[in-house]
């Protein structure tokens, strides 16, 4: 059975800080990076909290509520039109520059490529198509089907069922340490995409099997998946 590569989407393939230039126009250039960081941190925190509380809403709702929190924290007053524009643009965030080429090379390696995301299937399909990378994947697997979020063990079991894959032949590729740890707990192989050299992996006593600085590094690892 060829190896299965499950790619996280937000923060791994797609740049979640891709709206900083637009945020700069609305909130000021100095505020924009801080606003983007708080927005992303709260988006993930809300998904964790809702999964634990079994109070599921879609990832888009977490995103909207996190934006409202970030703006309130920094005293940024968006008009309704600006808020709507940001949320609409979030549906078409850009891919990181090396992603299209790296995915094309990985397709040639014989591995089975899937997108695996907290976003709904519809949202992820739109995001990948807008970035021009949807055709790289056999399918999109969303946590929405089990009404929870990563790193709930149920979502990793759901992926295996949907992809017809075995844990010991599946690699998670993610830029998010919590996702890597969740997949490791589920018995998967793991690759951490450490795009920021200053980012620290959580010291939980479980390290990713491989660390790469971007997706180009994956093509150099393809022989280890055999």
mmCIF file with all atom_site columns, C-alpha atoms in Angstrom:
data_model
loop_
_atom_site.group_PDB
_atom_site.id
_atom_site.type_symbol
_atom_site.label_atom_id
_atom_site.label_alt_id
_atom_site.label_comp_id
_atom_site.label_asym_id
_atom_site.label_entity_id
_atom_site.label_seq_id
_atom_site.pdbx_PDB_ins_code
_atom_site.Cartn_x
_atom_site.Cartn_y
_atom_site.Cartn_z
_atom_site.occupancy
_atom_site.B_iso_or_equiv
_atom_site.pdbx_formal_charge
_atom_site.auth_seq_id
_atom_site.auth_comp_id
_atom_site.auth_asym_id
_atom_site.auth_atom_id
_atom_site.pdbx_PDB_model_num
ATOM 1   C CA . UNK A 1 1   ? 0.000   0.000  0.000  1.00 0.00 ? 1   UNK A CA 1
ATOM 2   C CA . UNK A 1 2   ? 1.510   3.387  -0.955 1.00 0.00 ? 2   UNK A CA 1
ATOM 3   C CA . UNK A 1 3   ? 1.971   5.880  1.874  1.00 0.00 ? 3   UNK A CA 1
ATOM 4   C CA . UNK A 1 4   ? -0.802  8.370  2.578  1.00 0.00 ? 4   UNK A CA 1
ATOM 5   C CA . UNK A 1 5   ? 0.129   12.004 3.189  1.00 0.00 ? 5   UNK A CA 1
ATOM 6   C CA . UNK A 1 6   ? -2.478  13.982 5.122  1.00 0.00 ? 6   UNK A CA 1
ATOM 7   C CA . UNK A 1 7   ? -1.800  17.699 4.731  1.00 0.00 ? 7   UNK A CA 1
ATOM 8   C CA . UNK A 1 8   ? -3.100  20.169 7.236  1.00 0.00 ? 8   UNK A CA 1
ATOM 9   C CA . UNK A 1 9   ? -4.379  23.216 5.372  1.00 0.00 ? 9   UNK A CA 1
ATOM 10  C CA . UNK A 1 10  ? -4.469  26.397 7.477  1.00 0.00 ? 10  UNK A CA 1
ATOM 11  C CA . UNK A 1 11  ? -0.932  27.380 8.437  1.00 0.00 ? 11  UNK A CA 1
ATOM 12  C CA . UNK A 1 12  ? 0.668   24.519 6.495  1.00 0.00 ? 12  UNK A CA 1
ATOM 13  C CA . UNK A 1 13  ? -0.417  24.913 2.875  1.00 0.00 ? 13  UNK A CA 1
ATOM 14  C CA . UNK A 1 14  ? -2.237  28.217 3.259  1.00 0.00 ? 14  UNK A CA 1
ATOM 15  C CA . UNK A 1 15  ? -0.803  31.375 4.835  1.00 0.00 ? 15  UNK A CA 1
ATOM 16  C CA . UNK A 1 16  ? -3.172  32.358 7.653  1.00 0.00 ? 16  UNK A CA 1
ATOM 17  C CA . UNK A 1 17  ? -1.381  35.700 7.895  1.00 0.00 ? 17  UNK A CA 1
ATOM 18  C CA . UNK A 1 18  ? -1.953  36.462 4.235  1.00 0.00 ? 18  UNK A CA 1
ATOM 19  C CA . UNK A 1 19  ? -4.370  39.281 5.071  1.00 0.00 ? 19  UNK A CA 1
ATOM 20  C CA . UNK A 1 20  ? -1.838  41.458 6.913  1.00 0.00 ? 20  UNK A CA 1
ATOM 21  C CA . UNK A 1 21  ? -1.631  43.946 4.007  1.00 0.00 ? 21  UNK A CA 1
ATOM 22  C CA . UNK A 1 22  ? -5.425  44.341 4.034  1.00 0.00 ? 22  UNK A CA 1
ATOM 23  C CA . UNK A 1 23  ? -5.462  44.573 7.834  1.00 0.00 ? 23  UNK A CA 1
ATOM 24  C CA . UNK A 1 24  ? -2.842  47.290 7.519  1.00 0.00 ? 24  UNK A CA 1
ATOM 25  C CA . UNK A 1 25  ? -5.198  49.363 5.380  1.00 0.00 ? 25  UNK A CA 1
ATOM 26  C CA . UNK A 1 26  ? -7.990  48.972 7.919  1.00 0.00 ? 26  UNK A CA 1
ATOM 27  C CA . UNK A 1 27  ? -6.150  49.037 11.259 1.00 0.00 ? 27  UNK A CA 1
ATOM 28  C CA . UNK A 1 28  ? -2.744  50.543 10.517 1.00 0.00 ? 28  UNK A CA 1
ATOM 29  C CA . UNK A 1 29  ? 0.530   48.919 9.486  1.00 0.00 ? 29  UNK A CA 1
ATOM 30  C CA . UNK A 1 30  ? 1.885   48.609 13.035 1.00 0.00 ? 30  UNK A CA 1
ATOM 31  C CA . UNK A 1 31  ? -1.304  47.050 14.390 1.00 0.00 ? 31  UNK A CA 1
ATOM 32  C CA . UNK A 1 32  ? -1.886  44.622 11.519 1.00 0.00 ? 32  UNK A CA 1
ATOM 33  C CA . UNK A 1 33  ? 0.685   41.912 12.450 1.00 0.00 ? 33  UNK A CA 1
ATOM 34  C CA . UNK A 1 34  ? -0.454  41.898 16.081 1.00 0.00 ? 34  UNK A CA 1
ATOM 35  C CA . UNK A 1 35  ? -4.095  41.761 15.056 1.00 0.00 ? 35  UNK A CA 1
ATOM 36  C CA . UNK A 1 36  ? -3.384  38.868 12.681 1.00 0.00 ? 36  UNK A CA 1
ATOM 37  C CA . UNK A 1 37  ? -1.516  36.945 15.405 1.00 0.00 ? 37  UNK A CA 1
ATOM 38  C CA . UNK A 1 38  ? -4.260  37.356 18.005 1.00 0.00 ? 38  UNK A CA 1
ATOM 39  C CA . UNK A 1 39  ? -6.900  36.450 15.416 1.00 0.00 ? 39  UNK A CA 1
ATOM 40  C CA . UNK A 1 40  ? -5.132  33.193 14.590 1.00 0.00 ? 40  UNK A CA 1
ATOM 41  C CA . UNK A 1 41  ? -4.369  32.305 18.217 1.00 0.00 ? 41  UNK A CA 1
ATOM 42  C CA . UNK A 1 42  ? -7.967  32.849 19.296 1.00 0.00 ? 42  UNK A CA 1
ATOM 43  C CA . UNK A 1 43  ? -9.325  30.974 16.276 1.00 0.00 ? 43  UNK A CA 1
ATOM 44  C CA . UNK A 1 44  ? -7.414  27.883 17.371 1.00 0.00 ? 44  UNK A CA 1
ATOM 45  C CA . UNK A 1 45  ? -8.177  28.386 21.062 1.00 0.00 ? 45  UNK A CA 1
ATOM 46  C CA . UNK A 1 46  ? -11.887 28.555 20.314 1.00 0.00 ? 46  UNK A CA 1
ATOM 47  C CA . UNK A 1 47  ? -11.701 25.318 18.324 1.00 0.00 ? 47  UNK A CA 1
ATOM 48  C CA . UNK A 1 48  ? -9.932  23.575 21.231 1.00 0.00 ? 48  UNK A CA 1
ATOM 49  C CA . UNK A 1 49  ? -12.421 24.843 23.787 1.00 0.00 ? 49  UNK A CA 1
ATOM 50  C CA . UNK A 1 50  ? -15.439 23.925 21.712 1.00 0.00 ? 50  UNK A CA 1
ATOM 51  C CA . UNK A 1 51  ? -14.112 20.432 21.055 1.00 0.00 ? 51  UNK A CA 1
ATOM 52  C CA . UNK A 1 52  ? -13.579 19.878 24.775 1.00 0.00 ? 52  UNK A CA 1
ATOM 53  C CA . UNK A 1 53  ? -16.989 21.289 25.685 1.00 0.00 ? 53  UNK A CA 1
ATOM 54  C CA . UNK A 1 54  ? -18.728 19.362 22.882 1.00 0.00 ? 54  UNK A CA 1
ATOM 55  C CA . UNK A 1 55  ? -20.132 22.711 21.756 1.00 0.00 ? 55  UNK A CA 1
ATOM 56  C CA . UNK A 1 56  ? -19.395 22.410 18.054 1.00 0.00 ? 56  UNK A CA 1
ATOM 57  C CA . UNK A 1 57  ? -19.705 25.221 15.545 1.00 0.00 ? 57  UNK A CA 1
ATOM 58  C CA . UNK A 1 58  ? -17.949 25.419 12.197 1.00 0.00 ? 58  UNK A CA 1
ATOM 59  C CA . UNK A 1 59  ? -14.384 26.646 11.912 1.00 0.00 ? 59  UNK A CA 1
ATOM 60  C CA . UNK A 1 60  ? -15.722 29.685 10.058 1.00 0.00 ? 60  UNK A CA 1
ATOM 61  C CA . UNK A 1 61  ? -17.671 30.644 13.186 1.00 0.00 ? 61  UNK A CA 1
ATOM 62  C CA . UNK A 1 62  ? -14.526 30.277 15.305 1.00 0.00 ? 62  UNK A CA 1
ATOM 63  C CA . UNK A 1 63  ? -12.752 32.491 12.773 1.00 0.00 ? 63  UNK A CA 1
ATOM 64  C CA . UNK A 1 64  ? -15.434 35.187 12.891 1.00 0.00 ? 64  UNK A CA 1
ATOM 65  C CA . UNK A 1 65  ? -15.614 35.231 16.676 1.00 0.00 ? 65  UNK A CA 1
ATOM 66  C CA . UNK A 1 66  ? -11.816 35.318 16.947 1.00 0.00 ? 66  UNK A CA 1
ATOM 67  C CA . UNK A 1 67  ? -11.682 38.346 14.646 1.00 0.00 ? 67  UNK A CA 1
ATOM 68  C CA . UNK A 1 68  ? -14.213 40.131 16.846 1.00 0.00 ? 68  UNK A CA 1
ATOM 69  C CA . UNK A 1 69  ? -12.131 39.286 19.927 1.00 0.00 ? 69  UNK A CA 1
ATOM 70  C CA . UNK A 1 70  ? -8.879  40.478 18.357 1.00 0.00 ? 70  UNK A CA 1
ATOM 71  C CA . UNK A 1 71  ? -10.424 43.771 17.295 1.00 0.00 ? 71  UNK A CA 1
ATOM 72  C CA . UNK A 1 72  ? -11.959 44.342 20.722 1.00 0.00 ? 72  UNK A CA 1
ATOM 73  C CA . UNK A 1 73  ? -8.640  43.564 22.426 1.00 0.00 ? 73  UNK A CA 1
ATOM 74  C CA . UNK A 1 74  ? -6.740  46.095 20.328 1.00 0.00 ? 74  UNK A CA 1
ATOM 75  C CA . UNK A 1 75  ? -9.508  48.688 20.154 1.00 0.00 ? 75  UNK A CA 1
ATOM 76  C CA . UNK A 1 76  ? -9.815  48.331 16.385 1.00 0.00 ? 76  UNK A CA 1
ATOM 77  C CA . UNK A 1 77  ? -13.175 49.489 15.046 1.00 0.00 ? 77  UNK A CA 1
ATOM 78  C CA . UNK A 1 78  ? -14.036 47.863 11.739 1.00 0.00 ? 78  UNK A CA 1
ATOM 79  C CA . UNK A 1 79  ? -17.026 48.906 9.722  1.00 0.00 ? 79  UNK A CA 1
ATOM 80  C CA . UNK A 1 80  ? -19.492 46.109 8.926  1.00 0.00 ? 80  UNK A CA 1
ATOM 81  C CA . UNK A 1 81  ? -18.277 46.235 5.325  1.00 0.00 ? 81  UNK A CA 1
ATOM 82  C CA . UNK A 1 82  ? -14.632 45.892 6.386  1.00 0.00 ? 82  UNK A CA 1
ATOM 83  C CA . UNK A 1 83  ? -15.437 42.965 8.684  1.00 0.00 ? 83  UNK A CA 1
ATOM 84  C CA . UNK A 1 84  ? -17.376 41.219 5.935  1.00 0.00 ? 84  UNK A CA 1
ATOM 85  C CA . UNK A 1 85  ? -14.556 41.845 3.480  1.00 0.00 ? 85  UNK A CA 1
ATOM 86  C CA . UNK A 1 86  ? -11.967 40.290 5.801  1.00 0.00 ? 86  UNK A CA 1
ATOM 87  C CA . UNK A 1 87  ? -14.082 37.203 6.414  1.00 0.00 ? 87  UNK A CA 1
ATOM 88  C CA . UNK A 1 88  ? -14.752 36.791 2.702  1.00 0.00 ? 88  UNK A CA 1
ATOM 89  C CA . UNK A 1 89  ? -11.076 37.197 1.850  1.00 0.00 ? 89  UNK A CA 1
ATOM 90  C CA . UNK A 1 90  ? -10.234 34.585 4.487  1.00 0.00 ? 90  UNK A CA 1
ATOM 91  C CA . UNK A 1 91  ? -11.990 32.084 2.214  1.00 0.00 ? 91  UNK A CA 1
ATOM 92  C CA . UNK A 1 92  ? -9.374  32.718 -0.486 1.00 0.00 ? 92  UNK A CA 1
ATOM 93  C CA . UNK A 1 93  ? -6.144  33.062 1.491  1.00 0.00 ? 93  UNK A CA 1
ATOM 94  C CA . UNK A 1 94  ? -2.958  32.484 -0.532 1.00 0.00 ? 94  UNK A CA 1
ATOM 95  C CA . UNK A 1 95  ? -0.836  29.348 -0.507 1.00 0.00 ? 95  UNK A CA 1
ATOM 96  C CA . UNK A 1 96  ? 2.756   29.633 0.649  1.00 0.00 ? 96  UNK A CA 1
ATOM 97  C CA . UNK A 1 97  ? 4.973   30.258 -2.418 1.00 0.00 ? 97  UNK A CA 1
ATOM 98  C CA . UNK A 1 98  ? 6.631   26.819 -2.655 1.00 0.00 ? 98  UNK A CA 1
ATOM 99  C CA . UNK A 1 99  ? 3.444   24.794 -2.122 1.00 0.00 ? 99  UNK A CA 1
ATOM 100 C CA . UNK A 1 100 ? 2.180   24.303 -5.713 1.00 0.00 ? 100 UNK A CA 1
ATOM 101 C CA . UNK A 1 101 ? 5.518   23.072 -7.037 1.00 0.00 ? 101 UNK A CA 1
ATOM 102 C CA . UNK A 1 102 ? 6.233   20.856 -4.047 1.00 0.00 ? 102 UNK A CA 1
ATOM 103 C CA . UNK A 1 103 ? 2.814   19.210 -4.237 1.00 0.00 ? 103 UNK A CA 1
ATOM 104 C CA . UNK A 1 104 ? 3.287   18.515 -7.943 1.00 0.00 ? 104 UNK A CA 1
ATOM 105 C CA . UNK A 1 105 ? 6.575   16.739 -7.211 1.00 0.00 ? 105 UNK A CA 1
ATOM 106 C CA . UNK A 1 106 ? 5.033   14.755 -4.364 1.00 0.00 ? 106 UNK A CA 1
ATOM 107 C CA . UNK A 1 107 ? 2.279   13.540 -6.668 1.00 0.00 ? 107 UNK A CA 1
ATOM 108 C CA . UNK A 1 108 ? 5.005   11.980 -8.799 1.00 0.00 ? 108 UNK A CA 1
ATOM 109 C CA . UNK A 1 109 ? 6.425   10.130 -5.756 1.00 0.00 ? 109 UNK A CA 1
ATOM 110 C CA . UNK A 1 110 ? 3.542   7.645  -5.728 1.00 0.00 ? 110 UNK A CA 1
ATOM 111 C CA . UNK A 1 111 ? 2.151   8.800  -2.370 1.00 0.00 ? 111 UNK A CA 1
ATOM 112 C CA . UNK A 1 112 ? -1.578  9.371  -1.863 1.00 0.00 ? 112 UNK A CA 1
ATOM 113 C CA . UNK A 1 113 ? -2.160  13.057 -1.069 1.00 0.00 ? 113 UNK A CA 1
ATOM 114 C CA . UNK A 1 114 ? -5.161  14.283 0.958  1.00 0.00 ? 114 UNK A CA 1
ATOM 115 C CA . UNK A 1 115 ? -6.123  17.625 2.460  1.00 0.00 ? 115 UNK A CA 1
ATOM 116 C CA . UNK A 1 116 ? -7.135  17.217 6.117  1.00 0.00 ? 116 UNK A CA 1
ATOM 117 C CA . UNK A 1 117 ? -8.610  20.249 7.814  1.00 0.00 ? 117 UNK A CA 1
ATOM 118 C CA . UNK A 1 118 ? -10.588 21.848 10.613 1.00 0.00 ? 118 UNK A CA 1
ATOM 119 C CA . UNK A 1 119 ? -12.483 23.741 7.933  1.00 0.00 ? 119 UNK A CA 1
ATOM 120 C CA . UNK A 1 120 ? -15.687 22.465 6.395  1.00 0.00 ? 120 UNK A CA 1
ATOM 121 C CA . UNK A 1 121 ? -15.362 20.582 3.143  1.00 0.00 ? 121 UNK A CA 1
ATOM 122 C CA . UNK A 1 122 ? -16.969 23.428 1.196  1.00 0.00 ? 122 UNK A CA 1
ATOM 123 C CA . UNK A 1 123 ? -14.651 26.038 2.722  1.00 0.00 ? 123 UNK A CA 1
ATOM 124 C CA . UNK A 1 124 ? -11.519 23.959 2.111  1.00 0.00 ? 124 UNK A CA 1
ATOM 125 C CA . UNK A 1 125 ? -12.518 23.116 -1.447 1.00 0.00 ? 125 UNK A CA 1
ATOM 126 C CA . UNK A 1 126 ? -12.933 26.831 -2.166 1.00 0.00 ? 126 UNK A CA 1
ATOM 127 C CA . UNK A 1 127 ? -9.649  27.686 -0.470 1.00 0.00 ? 127 UNK A CA 1
ATOM 128 C CA . UNK A 1 128 ? -7.645  25.075 -2.361 1.00 0.00 ? 128 UNK A CA 1
ATOM 129 C CA . UNK A 1 129 ? -9.205  25.957 -5.702 1.00 0.00 ? 129 UNK A CA 1
ATOM 130 C CA . UNK A 1 130 ? -8.529  29.665 -5.174 1.00 0.00 ? 130 UNK A CA 1
ATOM 131 C CA . UNK A 1 131 ? -4.889  28.800 -4.414 1.00 0.00 ? 131 UNK A CA 1
ATOM 132 C CA . UNK A 1 132 ? -4.674  26.613 -7.535 1.00 0.00 ? 132 UNK A CA 1
ATOM 133 C CA . UNK A 1 133 ? -3.755  23.416 -5.653 1.00 0.00 ? 133 UNK A CA 1
ATOM 134 C CA . UNK A 1 134 ? -6.988  21.409 -5.393 1.00 0.00 ? 134 UNK A CA 1
ATOM 135 C CA . UNK A 1 135 ? -5.975  18.997 -8.159 1.00 0.00 ? 135 UNK A CA 1
ATOM 136 C CA . UNK A 1 136 ? -2.982  17.830 -6.110 1.00 0.00 ? 136 UNK A CA 1
ATOM 137 C CA . UNK A 1 137 ? -5.256  15.949 -3.705 1.00 0.00 ? 137 UNK A CA 1
ATOM 138 C CA . UNK A 1 138 ? -7.274  12.782 -4.051 1.00 0.00 ? 138 UNK A CA 1
ATOM 139 C CA . UNK A 1 139 ? -9.879  14.198 -1.671 1.00 0.00 ? 139 UNK A CA 1
ATOM 140 C CA . UNK A 1 140 ? -10.604 16.637 1.138  1.00 0.00 ? 140 UNK A CA 1
ATOM 141 C CA . UNK A 1 141 ? -11.307 15.211 4.601  1.00 0.00 ? 141 UNK A CA 1
ATOM 142 C CA . UNK A 1 142 ? -12.954 17.614 7.044  1.00 0.00 ? 142 UNK A CA 1
ATOM 143 C CA . UNK A 1 143 ? -13.425 17.281 10.800 1.00 0.00 ? 143 UNK A CA 1
ATOM 144 C CA . UNK A 1 144 ? -16.903 18.741 10.311 1.00 0.00 ? 144 UNK A CA 1
ATOM 145 C CA . UNK A 1 145 ? -18.251 15.234 9.712  1.00 0.00 ? 145 UNK A CA 1
ATOM 146 C CA . UNK A 1 146 ? -17.538 14.296 13.348 1.00 0.00 ? 146 UNK A CA 1
ATOM 147 C CA . UNK A 1 147 ? -18.426 17.717 14.842 1.00 0.00 ? 147 UNK A CA 1
ATOM 148 C CA . UNK A 1 148 ? -15.087 18.189 16.556 1.00 0.00 ? 148 UNK A CA 1
ATOM 149 C CA . UNK A 1 149 ? -11.657 19.645 15.916 1.00 0.00 ? 149 UNK A CA 1
ATOM 150 C CA . UNK A 1 150 ? -8.021  18.597 15.916 1.00 0.00 ? 150 UNK A CA 1
ATOM 151 C CA . UNK A 1 151 ? -6.431  17.189 18.065 1.00 0.00 ? 151 UNK A CA 1
ATOM 152 C CA . UNK A 1 152 ? -9.478  15.140 19.144 1.00 0.00 ? 152 UNK A CA 1
ATOM 153 C CA . UNK A 1 153 ? -8.544  11.470 18.473 1.00 0.00 ? 153 UNK A CA 1
ATOM 154 C CA . UNK A 1 154 ? -11.907 11.022 16.744 1.00 0.00 ? 154 UNK A CA 1
ATOM 155 C CA . UNK A 1 155 ? -10.868 13.232 13.829 1.00 0.00 ? 155 UNK A CA 1
ATOM 156 C CA . UNK A 1 156 ? -7.743  11.175 13.084 1.00 0.00 ? 156 UNK A CA 1
ATOM 157 C CA . UNK A 1 157 ? -9.795  7.961  13.165 1.00 0.00 ? 157 UNK A CA 1
ATOM 158 C CA . UNK A 1 158 ? -12.283 9.643  10.814 1.00 0.00 ? 158 UNK A CA 1
ATOM 159 C CA . UNK A 1 159 ? -9.516  10.492 8.364  1.00 0.00 ? 159 UNK A CA 1
ATOM 160 C CA . UNK A 1 160 ? -8.275  6.909  8.214  1.00 0.00 ? 160 UNK A CA 1
ATOM 161 C CA . UNK A 1 161 ? -11.796 5.645  7.588  1.00 0.00 ? 161 UNK A CA 1
ATOM 162 C CA . UNK A 1 162 ? -12.425 8.171  4.827  1.00 0.00 ? 162 UNK A CA 1
ATOM 163 C CA . UNK A 1 163 ? -9.071  7.675  3.116  1.00 0.00 ? 163 UNK A CA 1
ATOM 164 C CA . UNK A 1 164 ? -9.023  3.895  3.513  1.00 0.00 ? 164 UNK A CA 1
ATOM 165 C CA . UNK A 1 165 ? -5.615  4.252  5.114  1.00 0.00 ? 165 UNK A CA 1
ATOM 166 C CA . UNK A 1 166 ? -3.654  2.559  7.888  1.00 0.00 ? 166 UNK A CA 1
ATOM 167 C CA . UNK A 1 167 ? -2.157  4.593  10.709 1.00 0.00 ? 167 UNK A CA 1
ATOM 168 C CA . UNK A 1 168 ? 1.269   3.005  10.238 1.00 0.00 ? 168 UNK A CA 1
ATOM 169 C CA . UNK A 1 169 ? 1.264   4.019  6.555  1.00 0.00 ? 169 UNK A CA 1
ATOM 170 C CA . UNK A 1 170 ? -0.051  7.555  7.084  1.00 0.00 ? 170 UNK A CA 1
ATOM 171 C CA . UNK A 1 171 ? 2.025   10.717 7.513  1.00 0.00 ? 171 UNK A CA 1
ATOM 172 C CA . UNK A 1 172 ? 0.573   13.913 8.885  1.00 0.00 ? 172 UNK A CA 1
ATOM 173 C CA . UNK A 1 173 ? 2.207   17.013 7.424  1.00 0.00 ? 173 UNK A CA 1
ATOM 174 C CA . UNK A 1 174 ? 1.424   20.056 9.539  1.00 0.00 ? 174 UNK A CA 1
ATOM 175 C CA . UNK A 1 175 ? 2.812   23.382 10.611 1.00 0.00 ? 175 UNK A CA 1
ATOM 176 C CA . UNK A 1 176 ? 0.851   23.162 13.864 1.00 0.00 ? 176 UNK A CA 1
ATOM 177 C CA . UNK A 1 177 ? 2.531   21.354 16.783 1.00 0.00 ? 177 UNK A CA 1
ATOM 178 C CA . UNK A 1 178 ? -0.807  20.473 18.412 1.00 0.00 ? 178 UNK A CA 1
ATOM 179 C CA . UNK A 1 179 ? -1.802  18.676 15.206 1.00 0.00 ? 179 UNK A CA 1
ATOM 180 C CA . UNK A 1 180 ? 1.502   16.807 15.029 1.00 0.00 ? 180 UNK A CA 1
ATOM 181 C CA . UNK A 1 181 ? 1.082   15.658 18.632 1.00 0.00 ? 181 UNK A CA 1
ATOM 182 C CA . UNK A 1 182 ? -2.497  14.573 17.950 1.00 0.00 ? 182 UNK A CA 1
ATOM 183 C CA . UNK A 1 183 ? -1.434  12.470 14.981 1.00 0.00 ? 183 UNK A CA 1
ATOM 184 C CA . UNK A 1 184 ? 1.463   10.994 16.928 1.00 0.00 ? 184 UNK A CA 1
ATOM 185 C CA . UNK A 1 185 ? -0.953  9.985  19.682 1.00 0.00 ? 185 UNK A CA 1
ATOM 186 C CA . UNK A 1 186 ? -3.091  8.292  17.022 1.00 0.00 ? 186 UNK A CA 1
ATOM 187 C CA . UNK A 1 187 ? -0.130  6.193  15.836 1.00 0.00 ? 187 UNK A CA 1
ATOM 188 C CA . UNK A 1 188 ? 0.644   8.137  12.650 1.00 0.00 ? 188 UNK A CA 1
ATOM 189 C CA . UNK A 1 189 ? 4.005   9.196  11.284 1.00 0.00 ? 189 UNK A CA 1
ATOM 190 C CA . UNK A 1 190 ? 4.568   12.944 11.526 1.00 0.00 ? 190 UNK A CA 1
ATOM 191 C CA . UNK A 1 191 ? 6.278   15.801 9.739  1.00 0.00 ? 191 UNK A CA 1
ATOM 192 C CA . UNK A 1 192 ? 6.385   19.243 11.323 1.00 0.00 ? 192 UNK A CA 1
ATOM 193 C CA . UNK A 1 193 ? 6.668   22.140 8.883  1.00 0.00 ? 193 UNK A CA 1
ATOM 194 C CA . UNK A 1 194 ? 8.615   24.662 10.958 1.00 0.00 ? 194 UNK A CA 1
ATOM 195 C CA . UNK A 1 195 ? 8.315   27.740 8.781  1.00 0.00 ? 195 UNK A CA 1
ATOM 196 C CA . UNK A 1 196 ? 9.590   30.030 11.542 1.00 0.00 ? 196 UNK A CA 1
ATOM 197 C CA . UNK A 1 197 ? 12.973  28.940 12.912 1.00 0.00 ? 197 UNK A CA 1
ATOM 198 C CA . UNK A 1 198 ? 12.115  30.669 16.212 1.00 0.00 ? 198 UNK A CA 1
ATOM 199 C CA . UNK A 1 199 ? 8.983   28.569 16.745 1.00 0.00 ? 199 UNK A CA 1
ATOM 200 C CA . UNK A 1 200 ? 9.329   26.068 19.596 1.00 0.00 ? 200 UNK A CA 1
ATOM 201 C CA . UNK A 1 201 ? 7.779   22.618 19.500 1.00 0.00 ? 201 UNK A CA 1
ATOM 202 C CA . UNK A 1 202 ? 5.751   21.742 22.599 1.00 0.00 ? 202 UNK A CA 1
ATOM 203 C CA . UNK A 1 203 ? 8.000   19.946 25.155 1.00 0.00 ? 203 UNK A CA 1
ATOM 204 C CA . UNK A 1 204 ? 5.659   17.012 25.758 1.00 0.00 ? 204 UNK A CA 1
ATOM 205 C CA . UNK A 1 205 ? 8.260   14.300 25.305 1.00 0.00 ? 205 UNK A CA 1
ATOM 206 C CA . UNK A 1 206 ? 7.034   13.421 21.803 1.00 0.00 ? 206 UNK A CA 1
ATOM 207 C CA . UNK A 1 207 ? 8.967   14.874 18.888 1.00 0.00 ? 207 UNK A CA 1
ATOM 208 C CA . UNK A 1 208 ? 7.970   14.923 15.213 1.00 0.00 ? 208 UNK A CA 1
ATOM 209 C CA . UNK A 1 209 ? 9.678   12.220 13.183 1.00 0.00 ? 209 UNK A CA 1
ATOM 210 C CA . UNK A 1 210 ? 10.796  14.741 10.594 1.00 0.00 ? 210 UNK A CA 1
ATOM 211 C CA . UNK A 1 211 ? 11.148  18.529 10.611 1.00 0.00 ? 211 UNK A CA 1
ATOM 212 C CA . UNK A 1 212 ? 11.257  20.605 7.430  1.00 0.00 ? 212 UNK A CA 1
ATOM 213 C CA . UNK A 1 213 ? 11.338  24.364 6.901  1.00 0.00 ? 213 UNK A CA 1
ATOM 214 C CA . UNK A 1 214 ? 8.857   24.235 4.022  1.00 0.00 ? 214 UNK A CA 1
ATOM 215 C CA . UNK A 1 215 ? 7.216   21.704 1.697  1.00 0.00 ? 215 UNK A CA 1
ATOM 216 C CA . UNK A 1 216 ? 10.269  21.504 -0.532 1.00 0.00 ? 216 UNK A CA 1
ATOM 217 C CA . UNK A 1 217 ? 11.877  19.507 2.255  1.00 0.00 ? 217 UNK A CA 1
ATOM 218 C CA . UNK A 1 218 ? 9.234   16.807 1.843  1.00 0.00 ? 218 UNK A CA 1
ATOM 219 C CA . UNK A 1 219 ? 10.461  15.809 -1.575 1.00 0.00 ? 219 UNK A CA 1
ATOM 220 C CA . UNK A 1 220 ? 13.828  14.956 -0.023 1.00 0.00 ? 220 UNK A CA 1
ATOM 221 C CA . UNK A 1 221 ? 12.066  12.658 2.463  1.00 0.00 ? 221 UNK A CA 1
ATOM 222 C CA . UNK A 1 222 ? 9.992   10.771 -0.102 1.00 0.00 ? 222 UNK A CA 1
ATOM 223 C CA . UNK A 1 223 ? 12.347  7.793  -0.140 1.00 0.00 ? 223 UNK A CA 1
ATOM 224 C CA . UNK A 1 224 ? 11.733  7.214  3.590  1.00 0.00 ? 224 UNK A CA 1
ATOM 225 C CA . UNK A 1 225 ? 8.020   6.583  3.018  1.00 0.00 ? 225 UNK A CA 1
ATOM 226 C CA . UNK A 1 226 ? 8.562   3.494  0.871  1.00 0.00 ? 226 UNK A CA 1
#
